[in-house]
Amino acid sequence: VDDDCRVLCQQLRQRRERFDLSQAQLGGQMGVPGQVVGEWERGEVNPTLRSFILWCRILDGTVRIV
């Protein structure tokens, strides 16, 4: 997993937590198991582009690399 993706996934994890959603709840909205969301957030696996876009839309966010 590359560093840019890791940073983006960490930002999305923080946003998920601000929305008070569990990984399972977010995964349910995305059609994936919560375990997969956890793997993305920990940087173990890169989400597909489709999943990444959906993730951003659900969390109503734009993500910036700092």
Rosetta silent file (secondary structure, phi, psi, omega in degrees, C-alpha in Angstrom):
SEQUENCE: VDDDCRVLCQQLRQRRERFDLSQAQLGGQMGVPGQVVGEWERGEVNPTLRSFILWCRILDGTVRIV
SCORE:     score description
SCORE:     0.000 S_00000001
   1 L     0.000  129.829 -177.805    0.000    0.000    0.000 S_00000001
   2 L   -79.935  162.106 -174.976    1.482    3.327   -0.989 S_00000001
   3 H   -63.318  -38.554 -179.618    1.886    6.247    1.402 S_00000001
   4 H   -62.398  -43.710  179.302   -0.656    8.506   -0.330 S_00000001
   5 H   -65.503  -39.920  179.483   -3.381    5.886   -0.057 S_00000001
   6 H   -59.906  -43.751  179.610   -2.465    5.240    3.577 S_00000001
   7 H   -63.760  -45.461  179.607   -2.850    8.958    4.377 S_00000001
   8 H   -61.742  -42.778 -178.694   -6.206    9.167    2.586 S_00000001
   9 H   -66.741  -35.221  176.741   -7.512    6.079    4.352 S_00000001
  10 H   -65.953  -39.746  178.051   -6.464    7.480    7.741 S_00000001
  11 H   -64.706  -39.679  178.923   -8.331   10.696    6.961 S_00000001
  12 H   -68.782  -35.579  175.507  -11.422    8.730    6.012 S_00000001
  13 H   -60.251  -45.144  179.657  -11.174    6.703    9.234 S_00000001
  14 H   -61.727  -40.318  179.042  -11.134    9.936   11.218 S_00000001
  15 H   -67.545  -40.191  177.562  -14.167   11.199    9.319 S_00000001
  16 H   -59.112  -42.786  179.811  -15.995    7.892    9.888 S_00000001
  17 H   -65.763  -37.344  176.682  -15.349    8.231   13.602 S_00000001
  18 H   -64.842  -32.211  176.764  -16.662   11.830   13.578 S_00000001
  19 L   -79.743   -2.824  178.903  -19.837   10.515   11.935 S_00000001
  20 L    59.612   42.493  177.024  -20.000    7.967   14.775 S_00000001
  21 L  -106.751  139.878  171.945  -20.143    5.021   12.385 S_00000001
  22 L   -80.026  166.504  175.050  -18.617    1.633   13.098 S_00000001
  23 H   -61.369  -38.401  179.434  -16.644   -0.146   10.411 S_00000001
  24 H   -64.934  -40.821  179.450  -19.530   -2.611   10.129 S_00000001
  25 H   -64.767  -45.189  178.887  -22.080    0.185    9.655 S_00000001
  26 H   -64.456  -44.793  178.159  -20.000    1.861    6.963 S_00000001
  27 H   -57.889  -40.710  178.453  -19.319   -1.470    5.304 S_00000001
  28 H   -60.358  -39.247  178.346  -23.053   -2.205    5.283 S_00000001
  29 H   -70.203  -25.840 -177.796  -23.720    1.041    3.432 S_00000001
  30 H   -94.954  -11.893 -178.216  -20.968    0.184    0.962 S_00000001
  31 L    81.747   24.327  176.722  -21.912   -3.467    0.472 S_00000001
  32 L  -130.508  157.020  176.953  -18.673   -4.819    1.959 S_00000001
  33 L   -65.824  150.089  177.211  -17.913   -6.455    5.316 S_00000001
  34 H   -57.610  -30.786  178.514  -16.750   -4.186    8.118 S_00000001
  35 H   -59.852  -36.165  179.085  -13.523   -6.197    8.202 S_00000001
  36 H   -66.275  -42.103  177.431  -12.709   -4.897    4.718 S_00000001
  37 H   -58.830  -42.828  177.578  -13.195   -1.306    5.882 S_00000001
  38 H   -61.058  -40.927  178.288  -10.758   -2.053    8.718 S_00000001
  39 H   -63.265  -40.339  176.828   -8.191   -3.430    6.279 S_00000001
  40 H   -63.366  -47.922 -175.678   -8.443   -0.251    4.209 S_00000001
  41 H   -63.702  -33.124  178.991   -8.136    1.982    7.253 S_00000001
  42 L   -83.442   -5.492  179.085   -5.062    0.121    8.507 S_00000001
  43 L    77.466   20.789  179.612   -3.469    0.328    5.077 S_00000001
  44 L   -80.183  -30.802 -177.495   -3.368   -3.439    4.632 S_00000001
  45 L  -141.612  138.737  174.741   -5.305   -3.351    1.358 S_00000001
  46 L   -80.469  134.377  172.933   -6.010   -0.545   -1.122 S_00000001
  47 L   -70.400  154.364  173.112   -9.704    0.060   -1.822 S_00000001
  48 L   -67.578  163.237  178.453  -10.774   -0.036   -5.448 S_00000001
  49 H   -60.322  -42.333  178.277  -11.398    3.347   -7.027 S_00000001
  50 H   -59.005  -46.983 -179.960  -15.151    2.648   -6.995 S_00000001
  51 H   -64.123  -41.005 -179.289  -15.035    1.785   -3.284 S_00000001
  52 H   -62.645  -44.369  179.443  -12.915    4.811   -2.492 S_00000001
  53 H   -64.110  -44.328  178.285  -15.317    7.183   -4.260 S_00000001
  54 H   -61.655  -42.846  177.745  -18.324    5.594   -2.535 S_00000001
  55 H   -55.992  -47.930  178.867  -16.519    5.821    0.818 S_00000001
  56 H   -63.117  -42.903 -178.892  -15.960    9.546    0.283 S_00000001
  57 H   -63.675  -44.289 -179.693  -19.564   10.126   -0.799 S_00000001
  58 H   -61.757  -38.587 -178.274  -21.035    8.328    2.215 S_00000001
  59 L   -89.807    9.327  173.861  -18.839   10.361    4.540 S_00000001
  60 L    51.223   47.202 -173.492  -19.717   13.552    2.662 S_00000001
  61 L  -134.778  154.619  164.090  -16.138   14.474    2.298 S_00000001
  62 L  -107.454  143.994 -176.285  -13.388   15.759    0.229 S_00000001
  63 L  -119.988  134.703 -179.955  -10.025   14.459    1.255 S_00000001
  64 L  -118.672  142.311  172.472   -6.776   16.354    0.957 S_00000001
  65 L   -88.571  125.662 -177.461   -3.245   15.093    1.136 S_00000001
  66 L   -92.449    0.000    0.000   -1.328   17.318    3.508 S_00000001
